[in-house]
Each structure stands twice: as structure tokens, then as C-alpha cells.
Amino acid sequence: MDPAWLLLLPVAALSGWFAARRRYPQSDGQSSSPTTPDAYFRSLNFLLNEQHDKALDVLVEALEEHDESLEIQLALGSLFRRRGEIERATQLHQGLIARPGLTGDKKGQVLFELANDYFKAGLLDRAENLLVESGSFQQLREPALRLLVQVYESEKEWESAIGAATRLNVLTGEKLDIVIAHYHCELAERYLSVGDNRSSEKQVSQALALDPGCARALILQGRLEASQGMHREAVDSWTRLGEDHPEFLFEVVHLVKGSANALDDESLFWRFLDQAVAASGDERLHLMLIDHLASEKSVGEAEEALLLWVSETASLVGVHRLLQLRKEGPPQALKLTDVRLLQQAIQKILTDRPGYECRFCGFLGKTLHWQCPGCKHWNSTRPRFASVPLDDKEIL
């Protein structure tokens, strides 16, 4: 049985208590001995027979006439929502809102629960309106703001998200600067896509003021500088990634290449690449350097560099590239058929391997997401590359 259903046992007991209290009121200070109402036994019987929906129907029907049961009905509504029965939760909460005389904190709590229903159902405008209203109640300010931030993220209303997250920052003292910096970057990208460089620059500056090492903002700053012909300044901005975020250097290598071409300065690109390899150890950057050795110097020199790299790290990518070079060079001791088999096997492993992983929830993907699609954390996705030294006995 789903552990969540065990919650219905105390709920059923309380429903029986409420109903009994109504049917057998105390008088003259004397306690009565009420008989447990039929609704309790019926719901418990359905529950024990794993007829969960019928158990809930009986409980809801037994509780809906009693004002004292508000907290229990809110708990049932939350249970419906966790089970994915959004429409049922919404109907329950809408029924509570329609109760005459529902005021104050109780009304705020019901409004907040209904906002959660709408959010889960994707009715973001309705959720937003109810969250603004329920957030006026002191005890709901923090949870309402948290959910409101999620609503604005889903709507891509980044200005509103900045405002809500800033208020939440002030209210709770949490450090949300990294998150808010990403909101500014979202706006910067939006302005950049329509050619509004001035507004984009303003957003990038605000992002860097909040998070001076923001990798995304540095990438955008370089793009803006390059778009204005300031290519050396752009390369400087992208080089700064190596200070705090060397794992993102590969994401700008094509941008650096473009700026180097615009300046007709090939050495600028190769200096950047050499520094990036040293700073990050990214095997993708390693391959670019190997290809440069093979094309500009000799295949033999590239093979020597590859052999050193593979012996130190056991990189499958390095082995694959080595086999490619062996195929392209003069006949070797290794048979061509063996080379093809090994290359195919390694190629399959590399093709199936995700390129990025979320540090919080472990979400794996082949493209970079600044906001994890799984857990929705910002700035949590990282490239999946590592150098794994081998013991001497493992080196062939």
C-alpha cells in the first residue's frame, strides 16, 4: 500500500470524532459516550480493502458539512494533488472557498492550496492571481513568494521573477543572487536576439554585479563585445571563464575562433586553446589541440601526444582518435579489421554517453541547460569529463 494512504487512518478517526461530536453534544458538563458513526467504519473498510477512491469519497462527504474539519479537508486536497488528481483537489478547494463566513487566515490557506492546484494544472495566470492575494497574509508570505517565483519562471516573466525573488531574498535572508543573475541573463539574451545591445548590456552588468563570476554573463558579455567589433576584449571576457568556471571554456571555443578569424590572428585562438586545456582538462579541447598538431606539424607528433594523454588518463575519446590516426597513417602492426572493430565499439560508447549532468538531481543530457529540466536548479549542470589516472599494472 502507498504509505500516503496511511494518512487516511487518522483522518478517518478524526472524521468520526467530528461527526460523533455533532450527533452527541455534551450537556451540563457531562461527557457522553458517542457511538462511532457509520462513515468511519465504511471508509476504514474501503481503505483496508484498498478501495482508496471510495474511502476518500466517504470521508469527503462526511466532512463537508463541518466547519471544524477545514484542516482535514485541506490535508485531503493535498493528498489528491500528490496523487495527480488535480481536478479533484481543485473541486475540493473551490468548494471550501465558496463556504459562507470563510475569512482571515483560513481563507488565505485555502487560496494558497487552490493556487497550488492551478499551478500543477498549468493554469499559471490563475495561480499567479491567487498567490498575490494569499501572499497578503503574514503566515503565507514566504510560501506564496516561493511558488510565485516558480510561476514567473514557467511564464518566462523574468522582470516579475526578479522582483519576486528579490522580495523573497529580503524576507528570508537567503542568498538568491545567483538565481536572480540568471534572470538578468535571460533578459539579456532576449534583448540581444532582437538587436537591442544597450538593454542587453545593462542586464549583463546587473547579472555580474550580483554574481561577478557568473559564467553565463561572461559569455554574453563577450558576445556583445564581439558584435561591436571589440574582438580582443571579447576574448578577454571568455578567457576569464578559466578563473572560476574552466569547465565552460569549451562552450566559447567557437566564439574565440570567430573573433580570431575576424582579427586574422590564428595564434590568438591557439594560445586560448592551449590555456583552456591546461585550465580545464576537457577532452574535447584536447582533441582540438591534437588535430592542430596533426594538421600543422605531423601525424607522428599528434600520435605521441595522444599516447601520452591516453596513458595518463585512459580517455576513451583519446583512444578513439588514436585509432583514427593509425588508420589514416602508414600500415601498422595492428590489423585494419581490428582497428575498425575497436573504433566502432568505442564510438558507440561515446555516442551513448551524456555530455552534461546536474550536480543536484543527477539529470543527464547531451546539451547544456542553464536551468536543470529535472530539479529546476539554476547553474547546476556541468560537463561530464574527468581524468582518471591508471595504476602501472593497468597500462598496456
Short mmCIF file of C-alpha atoms in Angstrom, two decimals:
data_model
loop_
_atom_site.label_atom_id
_atom_site.label_comp_id
_atom_site.label_asym_id
_atom_site.label_seq_id
_atom_site.Cartn_x
_atom_site.Cartn_y
_atom_site.Cartn_z
CA MET A 1 0.00 0.00 0.00
CA ASP A 2 1.17 3.54 -0.74
CA PRO A 3 2.43 5.00 2.58
CA ALA A 4 0.50 8.17 1.81
CA TRP A 5 -2.70 6.24 2.31
CA LEU A 6 -1.80 5.55 5.91
CA LEU A 7 -2.57 9.23 6.46
CA LEU A 8 -6.23 8.37 5.95
CA LEU A 9 -6.35 6.37 9.17
CA PRO A 10 -6.07 9.38 11.50
CA VAL A 11 -8.18 11.37 9.04
CA ALA A 12 -10.90 8.75 9.24
CA ALA A 13 -10.66 8.69 13.03
CA LEU A 14 -10.98 12.46 13.22
CA SER A 15 -13.90 12.48 10.84
CA GLY A 16 -15.65 10.01 13.10
CA TRP A 17 -14.89 12.18 16.10
CA PHE A 18 -16.28 15.31 14.44
CA ALA A 19 -19.40 13.58 13.26
CA ALA A 20 -19.95 11.97 16.65
CA ARG A 21 -19.49 15.26 18.44
CA ARG A 22 -22.16 16.81 16.25
CA ARG A 23 -24.57 13.92 16.80
CA TYR A 24 -23.94 13.59 20.55
CA PRO A 25 -23.27 17.03 22.05
CA GLN A 26 -22.25 17.34 25.67
CA SER A 27 -24.72 18.83 28.15
CA ASP A 28 -24.39 20.05 31.72
CA GLY A 29 -20.68 19.42 31.62
CA GLN A 30 -21.21 15.65 31.39
CA SER A 31 -19.39 13.64 28.79
CA SER A 32 -21.44 11.45 26.52
CA SER A 33 -20.31 8.15 25.04
CA PRO A 34 -21.00 8.61 21.36
CA THR A 35 -21.29 5.73 19.01
CA THR A 36 -18.74 5.92 16.20
CA PRO A 37 -20.65 6.92 13.04
CA ASP A 38 -21.15 4.61 10.12
CA ALA A 39 -18.97 6.85 7.84
CA TYR A 40 -15.89 5.94 9.86
CA PHE A 41 -16.41 2.20 9.51
CA ARG A 42 -17.34 2.46 5.84
CA SER A 43 -14.24 4.50 4.95
CA LEU A 44 -11.99 2.27 7.04
CA ASN A 45 -13.44 -0.82 5.38
CA PHE A 46 -12.84 0.62 1.90
CA LEU A 47 -9.31 1.58 2.90
CA LEU A 48 -8.44 -1.87 4.23
CA ASN A 49 -9.76 -3.41 1.04
CA GLU A 50 -7.59 -1.00 -0.95
CA GLN A 51 -10.62 0.74 -2.42
CA HIS A 52 -8.96 4.07 -1.90
CA ASP A 53 -11.21 6.22 -4.05
CA LYS A 54 -14.35 5.01 -2.28
CA ALA A 55 -12.72 5.61 1.10
CA LEU A 56 -11.95 9.19 0.12
CA ASP A 57 -15.46 9.76 -1.23
CA VAL A 58 -16.98 8.68 2.07
CA LEU A 59 -14.61 10.88 4.08
CA VAL A 60 -15.16 13.96 1.95
CA GLU A 61 -18.92 13.51 2.16
CA ALA A 62 -18.78 13.08 5.94
CA LEU A 63 -16.57 16.12 6.42
CA GLU A 64 -18.08 18.66 4.08
CA GLU A 65 -20.83 19.71 6.48
CA HIS A 66 -18.48 20.55 9.35
CA ASP A 67 -16.60 23.83 9.64
CA GLU A 68 -14.26 22.26 12.18
CA SER A 69 -12.97 19.87 9.51
CA LEU A 70 -11.25 22.55 7.39
CA GLU A 71 -7.70 21.42 8.20
CA ILE A 72 -8.58 17.82 7.46
CA GLN A 73 -10.12 18.74 4.12
CA LEU A 74 -7.02 20.75 3.24
CA ALA A 75 -4.95 17.66 4.03
CA LEU A 76 -7.19 15.59 1.75
CA GLY A 77 -6.82 18.18 -1.00
CA SER A 78 -3.03 17.98 -0.72
CA LEU A 79 -3.26 14.20 -0.89
CA PHE A 80 -5.34 14.41 -4.06
CA ARG A 81 -2.76 16.72 -5.60
CA ARG A 82 0.16 14.44 -4.71
CA ARG A 83 -1.68 11.56 -6.34
CA GLY A 84 -2.06 13.59 -9.51
CA GLU A 85 -5.81 14.09 -9.10
CA ILE A 86 -5.59 17.80 -9.75
CA GLU A 87 -9.21 18.25 -10.80
CA ARG A 88 -10.44 16.57 -7.63
CA ALA A 89 -8.18 18.71 -5.44
CA THR A 90 -9.33 21.84 -7.26
CA GLN A 91 -13.00 20.99 -6.78
CA LEU A 92 -12.47 20.39 -3.07
CA HIS A 93 -10.66 23.69 -2.57
CA GLN A 94 -13.16 25.61 -4.70
CA GLY A 95 -15.92 24.18 -2.50
CA LEU A 96 -14.13 25.43 0.59
CA ILE A 97 -13.72 28.92 -0.90
CA ALA A 98 -17.46 29.04 -1.54
CA ARG A 99 -18.25 28.45 2.15
CA PRO A 100 -20.00 31.42 3.74
CA GLY A 101 -18.09 33.03 6.53
CA LEU A 102 -14.64 31.77 5.48
CA THR A 103 -12.35 34.67 6.38
CA GLY A 104 -8.95 35.58 7.70
CA ASP A 105 -6.09 33.11 7.83
CA LYS A 106 -8.35 30.20 6.92
CA LYS A 107 -9.34 31.86 3.67
CA GLY A 108 -5.70 32.63 2.92
CA GLN A 109 -4.72 28.98 3.42
CA VAL A 110 -7.46 27.76 1.08
CA LEU A 111 -6.48 30.34 -1.54
CA PHE A 112 -2.87 29.14 -1.32
CA GLU A 113 -3.85 25.49 -1.75
CA LEU A 114 -6.05 26.36 -4.72
CA ALA A 115 -3.12 28.30 -6.24
CA ASN A 116 -1.05 25.13 -5.94
CA ASP A 117 -3.77 23.21 -7.78
CA TYR A 118 -3.81 25.74 -10.60
CA PHE A 119 -0.01 25.69 -10.82
CA LYS A 120 0.04 21.90 -11.13
CA ALA A 121 -2.68 22.12 -13.78
CA GLY A 122 -0.68 24.66 -15.78
CA LEU A 123 -3.22 27.46 -15.20
CA LEU A 124 -0.48 29.93 -14.42
CA ASP A 125 -2.49 33.17 -14.64
CA ARG A 126 -5.00 31.91 -12.09
CA ALA A 127 -2.23 30.63 -9.84
CA GLU A 128 -0.46 33.99 -10.03
CA ASN A 129 -3.56 35.96 -9.04
CA LEU A 130 -4.30 33.72 -6.06
CA LEU A 131 -0.69 33.79 -4.89
CA VAL A 132 -0.64 37.57 -4.92
CA GLU A 133 -3.83 37.54 -2.84
CA SER A 134 -2.76 34.79 -0.42
CA GLY A 135 0.65 36.43 -0.02
CA SER A 136 -1.04 39.32 1.78
CA PHE A 137 -1.49 37.02 4.78
CA GLN A 138 1.53 37.18 7.06
CA GLN A 139 1.99 33.44 7.59
CA LEU A 140 1.77 32.77 3.84
CA ARG A 141 4.14 35.44 2.55
CA GLU A 142 7.15 33.15 2.21
CA PRO A 143 5.49 30.06 0.64
CA ALA A 144 3.41 32.28 -1.66
CA LEU A 145 6.52 34.11 -2.86
CA ARG A 146 8.39 30.83 -3.44
CA LEU A 147 5.62 29.47 -5.62
CA LEU A 148 5.17 32.83 -7.33
CA VAL A 149 8.83 32.72 -8.40
CA GLN A 150 8.19 29.31 -9.97
CA VAL A 151 5.11 30.65 -11.75
CA TYR A 152 7.08 33.56 -13.23
CA GLU A 153 9.84 31.18 -14.32
CA SER A 154 7.29 29.00 -16.09
CA GLU A 155 5.77 32.06 -17.77
CA LYS A 156 9.26 33.40 -18.61
CA GLU A 157 8.23 36.68 -16.99
CA TRP A 158 11.78 37.49 -15.98
CA GLU A 159 11.19 41.04 -14.74
CA SER A 160 8.48 39.77 -12.40
CA ALA A 161 10.69 36.86 -11.34
CA ILE A 162 13.45 39.32 -10.42
CA GLY A 163 11.02 41.31 -8.28
CA ALA A 164 9.56 38.27 -6.51
CA ALA A 165 12.97 36.67 -5.88
CA THR A 166 14.34 39.96 -4.55
CA ARG A 167 11.42 40.26 -2.10
CA LEU A 168 11.97 36.65 -1.04
CA ASN A 169 15.65 37.42 -0.55
CA VAL A 170 14.81 40.31 1.76
CA LEU A 171 12.13 38.34 3.61
CA THR A 172 14.17 35.20 4.32
CA GLY A 173 17.76 36.40 4.12
CA GLU A 174 18.53 33.68 1.56
CA LYS A 175 21.29 34.23 -0.96
CA LEU A 176 19.40 34.21 -4.26
CA ASP A 177 21.90 36.37 -6.16
CA ILE A 178 22.97 33.51 -8.45
CA VAL A 179 19.36 32.79 -9.40
CA ILE A 180 18.50 36.45 -9.96
CA ALA A 181 21.65 36.84 -12.08
CA HIS A 182 20.29 34.14 -14.41
CA TYR A 183 17.02 36.03 -14.71
CA HIS A 184 19.02 39.07 -15.87
CA CYS A 185 20.87 36.85 -18.35
CA GLU A 186 17.54 35.60 -19.71
CA LEU A 187 16.56 39.20 -20.36
CA ALA A 188 19.97 39.95 -21.86
CA GLU A 189 19.58 37.08 -24.33
CA ARG A 190 16.09 38.26 -25.20
CA TYR A 191 17.32 41.80 -25.94
CA LEU A 192 20.36 40.51 -27.82
CA SER A 193 18.17 38.37 -30.08
CA VAL A 194 16.31 41.49 -31.29
CA GLY A 195 19.44 43.63 -31.64
CA ASP A 196 18.89 45.79 -28.55
CA ASN A 197 22.51 45.72 -27.41
CA ARG A 198 22.19 48.58 -24.97
CA SER A 199 19.45 46.90 -22.95
CA SER A 200 21.32 43.61 -23.16
CA GLU A 201 24.49 45.23 -21.79
CA LYS A 202 22.52 46.69 -18.89
CA GLN A 203 21.17 43.27 -17.95
CA VAL A 204 24.61 41.65 -18.21
CA SER A 205 26.07 44.35 -15.95
CA GLN A 206 23.35 43.73 -13.37
CA ALA A 207 23.99 39.99 -13.53
CA LEU A 208 27.72 40.46 -12.97
CA ALA A 209 27.05 42.87 -10.11
CA LEU A 210 25.07 40.12 -8.38
CA ASP A 211 27.41 37.27 -9.34
CA PRO A 212 30.82 38.53 -10.54
CA GLY A 213 31.87 35.03 -11.62
CA CYS A 214 28.65 34.23 -13.50
CA ALA A 215 29.78 32.10 -16.45
CA ARG A 216 26.67 32.84 -18.45
CA ALA A 217 27.05 36.60 -18.03
CA LEU A 218 30.73 36.47 -19.06
CA ILE A 219 29.81 34.54 -22.20
CA LEU A 220 27.13 37.11 -23.02
CA GLN A 221 29.50 39.99 -22.32
CA GLY A 222 31.97 38.57 -24.82
CA ARG A 223 29.22 38.10 -27.40
CA LEU A 224 28.17 41.71 -27.00
CA GLU A 225 31.75 42.94 -27.34
CA ALA A 226 32.33 40.80 -30.42
CA SER A 227 29.12 42.10 -32.01
CA GLN A 228 30.56 45.62 -31.71
CA GLY A 229 33.88 44.62 -33.27
CA MET A 230 35.72 44.56 -29.92
CA HIS A 231 37.14 41.09 -30.53
CA ARG A 232 40.20 41.23 -28.27
CA GLU A 233 38.01 42.45 -25.40
CA ALA A 234 35.61 39.61 -26.18
CA VAL A 235 38.39 37.02 -25.99
CA ASP A 236 39.49 38.55 -22.68
CA SER A 237 35.96 38.13 -21.31
CA TRP A 238 35.81 34.50 -22.42
CA THR A 239 39.29 33.84 -21.03
CA ARG A 240 38.05 34.98 -17.61
CA LEU A 241 35.91 31.85 -17.52
CA GLY A 242 39.08 29.92 -16.75
CA GLU A 243 39.36 31.65 -13.38
CA ASP A 244 36.14 30.35 -11.80
CA HIS A 245 34.49 28.14 -14.40
CA PRO A 246 37.11 26.38 -16.56
CA GLU A 247 34.58 23.64 -17.28
CA PHE A 248 32.71 26.06 -19.55
CA LEU A 249 35.67 27.05 -21.73
CA PHE A 250 34.66 24.65 -24.47
CA GLU A 251 31.31 26.44 -24.76
CA VAL A 252 33.08 29.54 -26.11
CA VAL A 253 35.85 27.98 -28.19
CA HIS A 254 33.90 28.52 -31.43
CA LEU A 255 33.30 32.14 -30.42
CA VAL A 256 37.02 32.67 -29.81
CA LYS A 257 37.74 31.08 -33.17
CA GLY A 258 35.37 33.54 -34.83
CA SER A 259 36.99 36.53 -33.18
CA ALA A 260 40.49 35.27 -34.05
CA ASN A 261 39.40 34.93 -37.69
CA ALA A 262 37.93 38.43 -37.64
CA LEU A 263 41.29 39.74 -36.39
CA ASP A 264 43.20 37.48 -38.80
CA ASP A 265 45.19 36.27 -35.79
CA GLU A 266 45.31 32.47 -35.75
CA SER A 267 47.83 32.47 -32.91
CA LEU A 268 45.26 34.16 -30.64
CA PHE A 269 42.99 31.15 -30.98
CA TRP A 270 45.71 28.56 -30.35
CA ARG A 271 47.00 30.43 -27.30
CA PHE A 272 43.49 30.44 -25.89
CA LEU A 273 43.10 26.73 -26.66
CA ASP A 274 46.40 25.82 -25.04
CA GLN A 275 45.48 27.74 -21.88
CA ALA A 276 41.98 26.25 -21.87
CA VAL A 277 43.31 22.68 -21.99
CA ALA A 278 45.66 23.41 -19.10
CA ALA A 279 42.89 25.03 -17.06
CA SER A 280 40.08 22.54 -17.64
CA GLY A 281 41.43 19.20 -18.84
CA ASP A 282 38.38 18.99 -21.09
CA GLU A 283 38.97 16.12 -23.50
CA ARG A 284 37.11 17.95 -26.26
CA LEU A 285 39.68 20.72 -26.10
CA HIS A 286 42.43 18.11 -26.03
CA LEU A 287 41.16 16.73 -29.33
CA MET A 288 41.21 20.15 -30.92
CA LEU A 289 44.85 20.54 -29.96
CA ILE A 290 45.67 17.05 -31.29
CA ASP A 291 44.01 17.88 -34.60
CA HIS A 292 46.05 21.07 -34.74
CA LEU A 293 49.28 19.07 -34.25
CA ALA A 294 48.25 16.60 -36.95
CA SER A 295 47.44 19.31 -39.49
CA GLU A 296 50.11 21.90 -38.71
CA LYS A 297 53.03 19.66 -37.69
CA SER A 298 52.85 15.90 -38.22
CA VAL A 299 50.65 12.89 -37.56
CA GLY A 300 53.52 11.27 -35.69
CA GLU A 301 53.75 14.19 -33.27
CA ALA A 302 49.98 14.09 -32.78
CA GLU A 303 50.16 10.33 -32.06
CA GLU A 304 52.88 10.86 -29.47
CA ALA A 305 50.78 13.47 -27.70
CA LEU A 306 47.77 11.16 -27.83
CA LEU A 307 49.69 8.20 -26.43
CA LEU A 308 50.89 10.32 -23.52
CA TRP A 309 47.36 11.59 -22.85
CA VAL A 310 45.75 8.12 -23.04
CA SER A 311 48.41 6.51 -20.83
CA GLU A 312 47.79 9.15 -18.16
CA THR A 313 44.00 9.33 -18.27
CA ALA A 314 42.64 6.22 -20.03
CA SER A 315 40.46 8.55 -22.09
CA LEU A 316 38.19 6.61 -24.46
CA VAL A 317 37.94 9.71 -26.62
CA GLY A 318 41.74 9.76 -26.89
CA VAL A 319 41.87 6.06 -27.79
CA HIS A 320 39.26 6.58 -30.47
CA ARG A 321 41.18 9.47 -32.01
CA LEU A 322 44.42 7.46 -31.88
CA LEU A 323 42.82 4.65 -33.83
CA GLN A 324 41.59 7.14 -36.40
CA LEU A 325 45.12 8.49 -36.85
CA ARG A 326 46.51 4.95 -37.18
CA LYS A 327 44.03 4.24 -39.96
CA GLU A 328 44.99 7.41 -41.79
CA GLY A 329 48.74 6.77 -41.47
CA PRO A 330 51.01 4.05 -42.90
CA PRO A 331 50.27 0.35 -42.17
CA GLN A 332 50.85 -0.54 -38.54
CA ALA A 333 51.23 -3.76 -36.61
CA LEU A 334 47.54 -3.57 -35.72
CA LYS A 335 45.28 -5.10 -38.37
CA LEU A 336 42.85 -2.76 -40.07
CA THR A 337 39.89 -5.03 -39.21
CA ASP A 338 40.83 -4.86 -35.53
CA VAL A 339 41.06 -1.10 -35.74
CA ARG A 340 37.58 -0.90 -37.25
CA LEU A 341 36.06 -3.15 -34.59
CA LEU A 342 37.64 -1.20 -31.76
CA GLN A 343 36.65 2.09 -33.33
CA GLN A 344 33.03 1.01 -33.73
CA ALA A 345 32.80 -0.22 -30.15
CA ILE A 346 34.30 2.93 -28.71
CA GLN A 347 32.21 5.13 -30.99
CA LYS A 348 29.05 3.52 -29.63
CA ILE A 349 30.12 4.13 -26.04
CA LEU A 350 30.90 7.76 -26.79
CA THR A 351 27.66 8.33 -28.70
CA ASP A 352 25.52 6.97 -25.87
CA ARG A 353 27.34 8.87 -23.14
CA PRO A 354 25.54 12.01 -21.89
CA GLY A 355 27.60 15.15 -22.08
CA TYR A 356 26.14 17.05 -19.12
CA GLU A 357 24.98 16.20 -15.59
CA CYS A 358 23.11 18.12 -12.88
CA ARG A 359 25.02 18.27 -9.58
CA PHE A 360 21.77 18.28 -7.58
CA CYS A 361 19.47 15.66 -9.11
CA GLY A 362 21.78 13.80 -11.49
CA PHE A 363 19.82 14.74 -14.64
CA LEU A 364 21.80 13.66 -17.70
CA GLY A 365 21.61 15.34 -21.08
CA LYS A 366 23.54 15.86 -24.28
CA THR A 367 23.18 19.66 -24.33
CA LEU A 368 23.92 22.38 -21.76
CA HIS A 369 20.92 23.63 -19.78
CA TRP A 370 21.47 26.67 -17.58
CA GLN A 371 18.38 25.61 -15.63
CA CYS A 372 18.14 21.88 -14.98
CA PRO A 373 15.00 20.45 -16.67
CA GLY A 374 14.71 17.95 -13.83
CA CYS A 375 15.04 19.77 -10.49
CA LYS A 376 14.84 23.35 -11.88
CA HIS A 377 18.06 24.42 -10.11
CA TRP A 378 20.00 27.16 -11.86
CA ASN A 379 23.72 26.87 -12.58
CA SER A 380 23.77 23.19 -11.59
CA THR A 381 24.56 21.48 -14.91
CA ARG A 382 28.18 20.63 -15.58
CA PRO A 383 30.07 18.87 -18.40
CA ARG A 384 30.80 15.23 -17.64
CA PHE A 385 34.53 14.79 -18.24
CA ALA A 386 37.21 13.51 -15.92
CA SER A 387 40.81 12.42 -15.94
CA VAL A 388 41.26 9.00 -14.33
CA PRO A 389 44.93 8.01 -13.84
CA LEU A 390 45.68 4.31 -14.17
CA ASP A 391 47.84 2.15 -11.93
CA ASP A 392 51.06 0.97 -13.59
CA LYS A 393 49.72 -2.58 -13.88
CA GLU A 394 46.73 -1.31 -15.84
CA ILE A 395 48.76 0.46 -18.52
CA LEU A 396 49.31 -1.74 -21.54
#
